[in-house]
mmCIF file of C-alpha atoms in Angstrom:
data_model
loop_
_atom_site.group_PDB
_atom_site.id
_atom_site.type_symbol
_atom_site.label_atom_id
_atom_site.label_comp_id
_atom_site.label_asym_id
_atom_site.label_seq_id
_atom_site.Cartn_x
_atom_site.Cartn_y
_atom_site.Cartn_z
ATOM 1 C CA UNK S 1 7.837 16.825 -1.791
ATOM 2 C CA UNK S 2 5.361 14.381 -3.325
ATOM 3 C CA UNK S 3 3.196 13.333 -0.450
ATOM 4 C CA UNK S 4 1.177 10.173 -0.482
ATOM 5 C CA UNK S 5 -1.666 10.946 -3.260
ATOM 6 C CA UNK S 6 1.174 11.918 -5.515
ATOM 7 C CA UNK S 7 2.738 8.565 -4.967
ATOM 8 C CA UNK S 8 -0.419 6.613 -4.852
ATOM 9 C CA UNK S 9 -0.573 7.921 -8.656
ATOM 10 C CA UNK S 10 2.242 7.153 -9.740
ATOM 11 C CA UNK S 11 1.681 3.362 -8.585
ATOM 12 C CA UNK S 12 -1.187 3.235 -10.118
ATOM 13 C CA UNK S 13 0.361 3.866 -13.461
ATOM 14 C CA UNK S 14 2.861 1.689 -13.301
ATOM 15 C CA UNK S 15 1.324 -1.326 -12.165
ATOM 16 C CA UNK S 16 -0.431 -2.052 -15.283
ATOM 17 C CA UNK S 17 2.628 -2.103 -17.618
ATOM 18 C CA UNK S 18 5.449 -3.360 -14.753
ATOM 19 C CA UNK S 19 3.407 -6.416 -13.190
ATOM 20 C CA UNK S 20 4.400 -9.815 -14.321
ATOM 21 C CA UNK S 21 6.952 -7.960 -16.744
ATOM 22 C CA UNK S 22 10.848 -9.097 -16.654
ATOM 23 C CA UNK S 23 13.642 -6.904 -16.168
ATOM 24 C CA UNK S 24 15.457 -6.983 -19.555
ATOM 25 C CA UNK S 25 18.251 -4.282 -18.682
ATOM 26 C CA UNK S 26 19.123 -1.925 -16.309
ATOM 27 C CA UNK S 27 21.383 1.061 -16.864
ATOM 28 C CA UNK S 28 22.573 3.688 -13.796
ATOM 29 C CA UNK S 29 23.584 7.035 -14.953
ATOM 30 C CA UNK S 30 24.148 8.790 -11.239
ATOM 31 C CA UNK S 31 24.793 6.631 -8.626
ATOM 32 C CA UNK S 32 23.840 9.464 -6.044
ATOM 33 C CA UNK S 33 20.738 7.930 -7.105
ATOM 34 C CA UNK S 34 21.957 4.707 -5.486
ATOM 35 C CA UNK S 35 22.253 6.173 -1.593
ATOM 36 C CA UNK S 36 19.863 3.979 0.006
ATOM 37 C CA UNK S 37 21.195 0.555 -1.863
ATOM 38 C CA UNK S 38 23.879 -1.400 -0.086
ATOM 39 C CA UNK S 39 26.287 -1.706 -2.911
ATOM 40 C CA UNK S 40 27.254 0.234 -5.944
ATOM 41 C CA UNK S 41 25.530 0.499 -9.471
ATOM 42 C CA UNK S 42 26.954 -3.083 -10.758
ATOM 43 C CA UNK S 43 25.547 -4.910 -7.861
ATOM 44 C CA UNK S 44 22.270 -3.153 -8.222
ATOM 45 C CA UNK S 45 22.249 -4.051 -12.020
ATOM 46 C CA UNK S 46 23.187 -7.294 -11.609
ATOM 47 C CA UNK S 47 20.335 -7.971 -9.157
ATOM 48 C CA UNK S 48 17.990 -6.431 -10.966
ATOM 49 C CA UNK S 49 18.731 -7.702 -14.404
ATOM 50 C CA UNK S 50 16.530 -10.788 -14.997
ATOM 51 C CA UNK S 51 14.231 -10.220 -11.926
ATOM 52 C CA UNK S 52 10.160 -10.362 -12.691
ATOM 53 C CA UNK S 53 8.425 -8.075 -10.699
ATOM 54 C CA UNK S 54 5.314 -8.976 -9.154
ATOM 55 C CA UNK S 55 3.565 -6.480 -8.095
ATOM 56 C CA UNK S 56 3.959 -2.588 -7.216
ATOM 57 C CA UNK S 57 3.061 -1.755 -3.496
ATOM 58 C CA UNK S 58 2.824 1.547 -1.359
ATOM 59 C CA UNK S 59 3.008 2.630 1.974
ATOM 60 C CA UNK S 60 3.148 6.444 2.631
ATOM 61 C CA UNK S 61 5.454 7.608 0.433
ATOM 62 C CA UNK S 62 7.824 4.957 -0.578
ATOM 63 C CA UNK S 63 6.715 2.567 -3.302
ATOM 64 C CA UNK S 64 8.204 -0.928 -4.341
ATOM 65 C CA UNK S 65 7.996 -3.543 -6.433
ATOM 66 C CA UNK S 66 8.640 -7.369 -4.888
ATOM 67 C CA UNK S 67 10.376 -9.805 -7.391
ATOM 68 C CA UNK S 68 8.906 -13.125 -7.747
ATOM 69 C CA UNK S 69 11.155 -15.978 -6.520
ATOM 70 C CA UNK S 70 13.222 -13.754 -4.260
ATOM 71 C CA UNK S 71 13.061 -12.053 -0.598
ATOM 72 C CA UNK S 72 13.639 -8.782 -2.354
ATOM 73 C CA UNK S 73 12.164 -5.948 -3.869
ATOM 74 C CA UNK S 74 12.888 -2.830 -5.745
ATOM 75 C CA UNK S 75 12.336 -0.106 -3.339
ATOM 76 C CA UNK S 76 11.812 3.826 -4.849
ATOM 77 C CA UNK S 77 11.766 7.067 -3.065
ATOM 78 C CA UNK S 78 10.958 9.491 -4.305
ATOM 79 C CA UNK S 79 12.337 12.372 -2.539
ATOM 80 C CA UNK S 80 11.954 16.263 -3.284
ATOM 81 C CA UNK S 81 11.928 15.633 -7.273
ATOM 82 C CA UNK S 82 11.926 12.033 -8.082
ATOM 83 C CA UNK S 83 9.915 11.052 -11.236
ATOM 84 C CA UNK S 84 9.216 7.445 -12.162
ATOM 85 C CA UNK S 85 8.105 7.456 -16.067
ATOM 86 C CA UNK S 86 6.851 5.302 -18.203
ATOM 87 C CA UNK S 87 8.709 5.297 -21.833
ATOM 88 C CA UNK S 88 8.808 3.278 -24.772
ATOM 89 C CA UNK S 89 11.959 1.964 -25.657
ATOM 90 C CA UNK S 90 13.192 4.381 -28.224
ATOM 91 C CA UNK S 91 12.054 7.305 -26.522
ATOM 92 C CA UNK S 92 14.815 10.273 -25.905
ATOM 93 C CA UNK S 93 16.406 10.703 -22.710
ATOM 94 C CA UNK S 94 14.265 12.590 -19.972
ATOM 95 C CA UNK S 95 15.642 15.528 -18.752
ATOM 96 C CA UNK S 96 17.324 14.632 -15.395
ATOM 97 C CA UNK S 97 17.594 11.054 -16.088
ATOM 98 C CA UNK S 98 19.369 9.266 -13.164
ATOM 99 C CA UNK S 99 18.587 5.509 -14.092
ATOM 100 C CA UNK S 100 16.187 3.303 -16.429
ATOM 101 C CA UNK S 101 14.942 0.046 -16.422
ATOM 102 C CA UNK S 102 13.554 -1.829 -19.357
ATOM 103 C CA UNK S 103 10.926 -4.419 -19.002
ATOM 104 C CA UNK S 104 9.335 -6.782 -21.118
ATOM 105 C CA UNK S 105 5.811 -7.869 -20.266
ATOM 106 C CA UNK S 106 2.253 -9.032 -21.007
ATOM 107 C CA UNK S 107 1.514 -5.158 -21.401
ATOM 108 C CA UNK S 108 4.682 -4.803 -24.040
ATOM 109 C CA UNK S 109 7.871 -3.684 -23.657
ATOM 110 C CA UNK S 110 8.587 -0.064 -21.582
ATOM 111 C CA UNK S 111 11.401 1.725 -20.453
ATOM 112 C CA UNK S 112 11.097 3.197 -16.525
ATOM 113 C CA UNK S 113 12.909 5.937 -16.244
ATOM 114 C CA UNK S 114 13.903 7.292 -12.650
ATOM 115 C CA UNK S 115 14.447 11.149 -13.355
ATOM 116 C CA UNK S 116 15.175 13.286 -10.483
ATOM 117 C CA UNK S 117 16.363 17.238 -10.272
ATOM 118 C CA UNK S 118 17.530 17.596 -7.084
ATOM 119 C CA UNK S 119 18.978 13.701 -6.712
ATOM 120 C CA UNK S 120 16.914 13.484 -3.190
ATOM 121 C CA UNK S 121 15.060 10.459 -4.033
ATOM 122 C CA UNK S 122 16.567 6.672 -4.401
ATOM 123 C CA UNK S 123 16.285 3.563 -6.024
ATOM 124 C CA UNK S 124 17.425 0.470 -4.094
ATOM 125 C CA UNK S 125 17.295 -3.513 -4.119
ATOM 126 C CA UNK S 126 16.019 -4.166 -0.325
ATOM 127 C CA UNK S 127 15.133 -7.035 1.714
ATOM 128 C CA UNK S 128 11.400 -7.627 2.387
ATOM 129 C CA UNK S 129 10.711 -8.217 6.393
ATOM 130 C CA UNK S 130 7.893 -9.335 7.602
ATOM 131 C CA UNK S 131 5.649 -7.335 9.286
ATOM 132 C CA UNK S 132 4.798 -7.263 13.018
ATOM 133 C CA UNK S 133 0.975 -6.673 12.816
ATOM 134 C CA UNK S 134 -0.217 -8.511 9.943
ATOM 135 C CA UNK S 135 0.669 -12.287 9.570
ATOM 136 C CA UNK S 136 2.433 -13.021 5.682
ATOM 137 C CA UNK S 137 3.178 -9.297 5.274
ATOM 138 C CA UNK S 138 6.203 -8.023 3.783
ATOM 139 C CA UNK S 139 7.363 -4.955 3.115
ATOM 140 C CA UNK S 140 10.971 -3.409 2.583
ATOM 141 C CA UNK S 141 13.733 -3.403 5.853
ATOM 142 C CA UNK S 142 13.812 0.475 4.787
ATOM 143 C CA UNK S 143 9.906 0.901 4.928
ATOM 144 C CA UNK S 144 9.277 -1.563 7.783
ATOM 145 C CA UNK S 145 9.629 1.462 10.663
ATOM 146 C CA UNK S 146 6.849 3.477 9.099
ATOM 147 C CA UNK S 147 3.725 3.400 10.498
ATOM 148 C CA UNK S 148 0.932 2.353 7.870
ATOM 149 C CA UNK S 149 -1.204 5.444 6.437
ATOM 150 C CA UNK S 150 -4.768 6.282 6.401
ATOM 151 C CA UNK S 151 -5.638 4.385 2.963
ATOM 152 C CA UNK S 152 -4.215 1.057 4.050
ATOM 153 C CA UNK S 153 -6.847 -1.351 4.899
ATOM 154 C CA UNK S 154 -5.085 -2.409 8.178
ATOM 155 C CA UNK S 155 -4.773 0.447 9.518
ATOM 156 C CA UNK S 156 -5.991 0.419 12.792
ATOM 157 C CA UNK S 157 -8.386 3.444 13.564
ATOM 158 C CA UNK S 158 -8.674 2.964 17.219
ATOM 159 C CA UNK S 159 -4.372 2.809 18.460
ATOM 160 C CA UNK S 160 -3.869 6.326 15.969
ATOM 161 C CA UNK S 161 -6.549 8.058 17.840
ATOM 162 C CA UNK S 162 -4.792 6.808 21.387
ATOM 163 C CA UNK S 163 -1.361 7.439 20.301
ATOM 164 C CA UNK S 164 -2.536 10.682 18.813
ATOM 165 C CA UNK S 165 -4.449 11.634 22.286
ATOM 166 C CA UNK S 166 -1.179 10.895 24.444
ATOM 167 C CA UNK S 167 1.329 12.492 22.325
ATOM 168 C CA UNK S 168 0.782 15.871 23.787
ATOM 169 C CA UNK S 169 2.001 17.600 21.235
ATOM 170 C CA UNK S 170 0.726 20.267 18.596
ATOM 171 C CA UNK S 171 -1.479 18.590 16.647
ATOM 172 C CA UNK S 172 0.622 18.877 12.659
ATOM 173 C CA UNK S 173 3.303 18.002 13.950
ATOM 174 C CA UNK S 174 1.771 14.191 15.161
ATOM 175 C CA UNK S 175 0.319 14.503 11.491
ATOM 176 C CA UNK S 176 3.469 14.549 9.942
ATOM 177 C CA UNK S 177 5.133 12.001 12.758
ATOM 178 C CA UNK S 178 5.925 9.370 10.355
ATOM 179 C CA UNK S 179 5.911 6.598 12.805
ATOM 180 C CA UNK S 180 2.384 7.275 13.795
ATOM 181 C CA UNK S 181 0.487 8.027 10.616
ATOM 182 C CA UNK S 182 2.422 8.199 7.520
ATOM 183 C CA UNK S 183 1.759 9.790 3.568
ATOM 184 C CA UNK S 184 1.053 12.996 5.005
ATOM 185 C CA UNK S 185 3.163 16.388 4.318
ATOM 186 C CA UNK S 186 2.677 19.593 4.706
ATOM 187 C CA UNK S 187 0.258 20.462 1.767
ATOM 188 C CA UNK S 188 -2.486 17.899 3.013
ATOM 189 C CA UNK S 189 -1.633 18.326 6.964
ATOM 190 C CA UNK S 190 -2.676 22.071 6.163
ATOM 191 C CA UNK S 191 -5.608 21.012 4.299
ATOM 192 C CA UNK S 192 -6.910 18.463 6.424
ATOM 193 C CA UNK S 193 -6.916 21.027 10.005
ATOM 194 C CA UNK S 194 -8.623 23.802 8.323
ATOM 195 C CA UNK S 195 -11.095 21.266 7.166
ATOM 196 C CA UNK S 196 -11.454 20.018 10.861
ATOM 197 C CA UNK S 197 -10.985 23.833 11.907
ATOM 198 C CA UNK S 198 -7.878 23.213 13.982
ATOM 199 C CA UNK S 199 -5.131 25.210 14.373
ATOM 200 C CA UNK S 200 -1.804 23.999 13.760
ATOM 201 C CA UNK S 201 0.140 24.325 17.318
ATOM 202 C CA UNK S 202 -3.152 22.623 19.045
ATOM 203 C CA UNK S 203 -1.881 20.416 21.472
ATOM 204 C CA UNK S 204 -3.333 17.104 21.376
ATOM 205 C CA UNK S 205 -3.924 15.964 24.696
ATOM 206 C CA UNK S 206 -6.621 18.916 24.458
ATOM 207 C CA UNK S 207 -8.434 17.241 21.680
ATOM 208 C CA UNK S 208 -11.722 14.869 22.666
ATOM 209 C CA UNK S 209 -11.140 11.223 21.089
ATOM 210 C CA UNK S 210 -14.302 12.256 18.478
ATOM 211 C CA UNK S 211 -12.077 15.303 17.323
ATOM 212 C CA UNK S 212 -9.175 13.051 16.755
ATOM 213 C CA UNK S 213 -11.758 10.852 14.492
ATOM 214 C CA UNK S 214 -12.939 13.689 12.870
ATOM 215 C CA UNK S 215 -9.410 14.790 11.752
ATOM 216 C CA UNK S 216 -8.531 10.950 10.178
ATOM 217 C CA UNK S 217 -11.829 11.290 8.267
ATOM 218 C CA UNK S 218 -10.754 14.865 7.115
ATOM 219 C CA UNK S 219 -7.261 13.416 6.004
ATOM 220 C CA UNK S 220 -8.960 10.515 4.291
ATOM 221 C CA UNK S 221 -11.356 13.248 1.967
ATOM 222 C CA UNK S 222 -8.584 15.042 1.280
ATOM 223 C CA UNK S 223 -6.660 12.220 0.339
ATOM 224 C CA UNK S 224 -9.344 10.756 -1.983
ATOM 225 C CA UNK S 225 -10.473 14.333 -3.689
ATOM 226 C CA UNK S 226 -6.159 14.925 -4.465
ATOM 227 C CA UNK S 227 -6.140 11.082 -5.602
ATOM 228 C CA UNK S 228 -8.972 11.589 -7.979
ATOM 229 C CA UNK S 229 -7.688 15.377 -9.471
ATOM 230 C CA UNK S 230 -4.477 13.590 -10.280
ATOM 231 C CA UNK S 231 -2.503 14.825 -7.187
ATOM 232 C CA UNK S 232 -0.900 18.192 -6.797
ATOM 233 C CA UNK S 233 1.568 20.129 -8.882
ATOM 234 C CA UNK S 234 3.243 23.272 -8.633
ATOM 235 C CA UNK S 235 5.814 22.755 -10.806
ATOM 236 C CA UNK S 236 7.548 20.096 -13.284
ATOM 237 C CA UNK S 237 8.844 18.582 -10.072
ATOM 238 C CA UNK S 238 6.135 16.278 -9.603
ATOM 239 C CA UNK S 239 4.085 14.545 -12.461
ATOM 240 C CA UNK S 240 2.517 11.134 -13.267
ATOM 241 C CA UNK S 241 4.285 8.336 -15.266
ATOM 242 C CA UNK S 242 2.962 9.942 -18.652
ATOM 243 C CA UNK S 243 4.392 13.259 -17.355
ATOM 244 C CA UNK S 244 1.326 14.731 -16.668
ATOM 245 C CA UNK S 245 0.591 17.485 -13.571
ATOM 246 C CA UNK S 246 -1.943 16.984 -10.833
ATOM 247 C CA UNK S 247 -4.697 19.767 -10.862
ATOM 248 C CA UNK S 248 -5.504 19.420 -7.000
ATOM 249 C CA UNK S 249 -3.644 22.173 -6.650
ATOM 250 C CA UNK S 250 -6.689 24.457 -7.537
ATOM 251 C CA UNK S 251 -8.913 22.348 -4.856
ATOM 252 C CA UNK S 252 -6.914 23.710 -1.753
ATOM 253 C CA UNK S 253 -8.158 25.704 0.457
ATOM 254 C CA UNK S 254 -5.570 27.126 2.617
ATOM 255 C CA UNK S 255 -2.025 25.939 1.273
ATOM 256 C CA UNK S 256 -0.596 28.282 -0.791
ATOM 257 C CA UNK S 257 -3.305 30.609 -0.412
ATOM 258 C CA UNK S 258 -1.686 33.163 2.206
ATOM 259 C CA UNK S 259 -3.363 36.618 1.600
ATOM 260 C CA UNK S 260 -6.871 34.923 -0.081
ATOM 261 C CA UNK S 261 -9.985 34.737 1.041
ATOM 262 C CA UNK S 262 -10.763 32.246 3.225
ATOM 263 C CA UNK S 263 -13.472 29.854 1.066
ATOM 264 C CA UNK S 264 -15.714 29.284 4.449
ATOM 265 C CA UNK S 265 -15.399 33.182 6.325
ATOM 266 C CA UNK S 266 -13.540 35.131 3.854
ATOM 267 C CA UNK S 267 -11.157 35.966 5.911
ATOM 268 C CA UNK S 268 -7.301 36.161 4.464
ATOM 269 C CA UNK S 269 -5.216 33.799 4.994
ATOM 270 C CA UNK S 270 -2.473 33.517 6.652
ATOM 271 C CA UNK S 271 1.127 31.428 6.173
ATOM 272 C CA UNK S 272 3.651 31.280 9.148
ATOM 273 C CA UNK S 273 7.002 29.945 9.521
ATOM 274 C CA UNK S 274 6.576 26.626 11.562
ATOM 275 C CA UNK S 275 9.267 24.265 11.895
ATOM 276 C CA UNK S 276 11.432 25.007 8.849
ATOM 277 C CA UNK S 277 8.252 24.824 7.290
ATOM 278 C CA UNK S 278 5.115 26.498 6.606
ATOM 279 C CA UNK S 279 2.086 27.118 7.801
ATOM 280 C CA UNK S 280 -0.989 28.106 6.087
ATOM 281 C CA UNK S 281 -4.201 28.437 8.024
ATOM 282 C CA UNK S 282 -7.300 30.904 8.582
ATOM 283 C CA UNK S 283 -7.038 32.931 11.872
ATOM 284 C CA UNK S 284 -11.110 32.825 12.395
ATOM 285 C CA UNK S 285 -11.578 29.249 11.525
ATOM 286 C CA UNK S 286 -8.804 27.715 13.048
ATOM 287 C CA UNK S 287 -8.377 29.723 16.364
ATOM 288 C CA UNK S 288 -5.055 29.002 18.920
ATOM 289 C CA UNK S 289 -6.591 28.107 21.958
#
């Protein structure tokens, strides 16, 4: 599942063609696509159709778009598979298409095209709430329950690394608690604790408050190397809005790496099941205590 670098890139390639561009026409090929909006496909069109966007915002790993005039946004998700890709107007259907939007803007006219394999992800026309920590904040009623992640500048340092401390509970697991600290998955949680040589089930109540600080500034490094290598790909799944794979994938250290040398002792790796998940970690790095 994209996690938030992925998304972060995709944001930043729309933004320059979408922002201050109007919403010319709107077409929904698979309204399973649709799940998270309140009606069907003609009352998304209709609201939609006509609408200048103003902007294109983030917060872990939803992204959305506020339209200018209006208490509403278009909210994305996008799920296992979802791609959000820029097009020009004649271009040929993308593989997977589930929706596109044409806009017409200062940067020229583009089609968005919300493409999605597995149909996990969602488009939606949502409300924007304020928020309850920052005064003239908005954000989504769908994204307003997620806690902000590490890149946002509001996020507040300090009440993570309490809420983190009392949790007492192993340590990924508050990592991927998306109402403390959101963005993270399982590729960077992995990443980020054998950076801070932690291992997976340690609790937190255990950890000293400089550990905890240590662990946010691990996320953050990891965040900004995957942001600036483009994010990471596997597969097709997940690519930019020009269609392009991340290459962080070849940056990580543990994930994905079971039976390979550890980079820092040499020792193999090792992956284990964990919560219908995986795992990945180094067994002399990252001891269970």
């Amino acid at each position: 599942m994209p996690e938030l670098p992925e998304v972060e890139v995709v944001r930043l390639g729309l933004a320059p063609a979408v922002t201050g561009a109007t919403v010319s026409a709107v077409e929904v090929l698979d309204e399973r696509s649709l799940r998270r909006h309140a009606g069907d496909s003609t009352d998304f069109v209709g609201a939609l159709e006509g609408a200048r966007i103003q902007a294109v915002s983030r917060r872990g790993k939803f992204l959305w778009m506020p339209l200018e005039g209006r208490d509403e946004a278009l909210s994305a998700h996008l799920g296992m598979s979802g791609q959000m890709l820029l097009r020009t107007a004649d271009a040929a259907d993308d593989r997977h298409l589930r929706a596109r939007i044409r806009v017409d803007g200062p940067a020229g006219d583009f089609l968005v095209a919300f493409a999605d394999q597995r149909v996990f992800g969602s488009l939606a026309i949502d409300r924007l709430v304020p928020t309850a920590d920052v005064a003239g904040e908005r954000v989504p009623s769908q994204v307003v329950h997620i806690a902000r992640d590490p890149l946002d500048p509001n996020f507040d340092d300090d009440a993570w690394a309490a809420a983190m401390l009392r949790r007492k509970t192993g340590v990924k697991g508050a990592l991927l608690d998306q109402t403390l600290i959101s963005g993270i998955g399982n590729i960077y949680a992995d990443e980020a604790l054998w950076r801070a040589r932690l291992h997976y089930a340690r609790n937190t109540a255990g950890l000293s408050p400089s550990k905890v600080r240590e662990l946010l500034q691990h996320v953050r490094e990891v965040f900004a190397k995957a942001l600036a290598e483009g994010g990471t790909s596997f597969d097709a799944q997940y690519v930019n809005v020009n269609g392009q794979a991340g290459y962080f994938a070849h940056s990580l250290n543990v994930y994905g790496r079971q039976g390979q040398p550890c980079p820092r002792c040499g020792r193999p790796i090792v992956r284990e099941k964990w919560m219908n998940r995986s795992s990945h970690f180094c067994e002399k790095c990252q001891r269970e205590r």
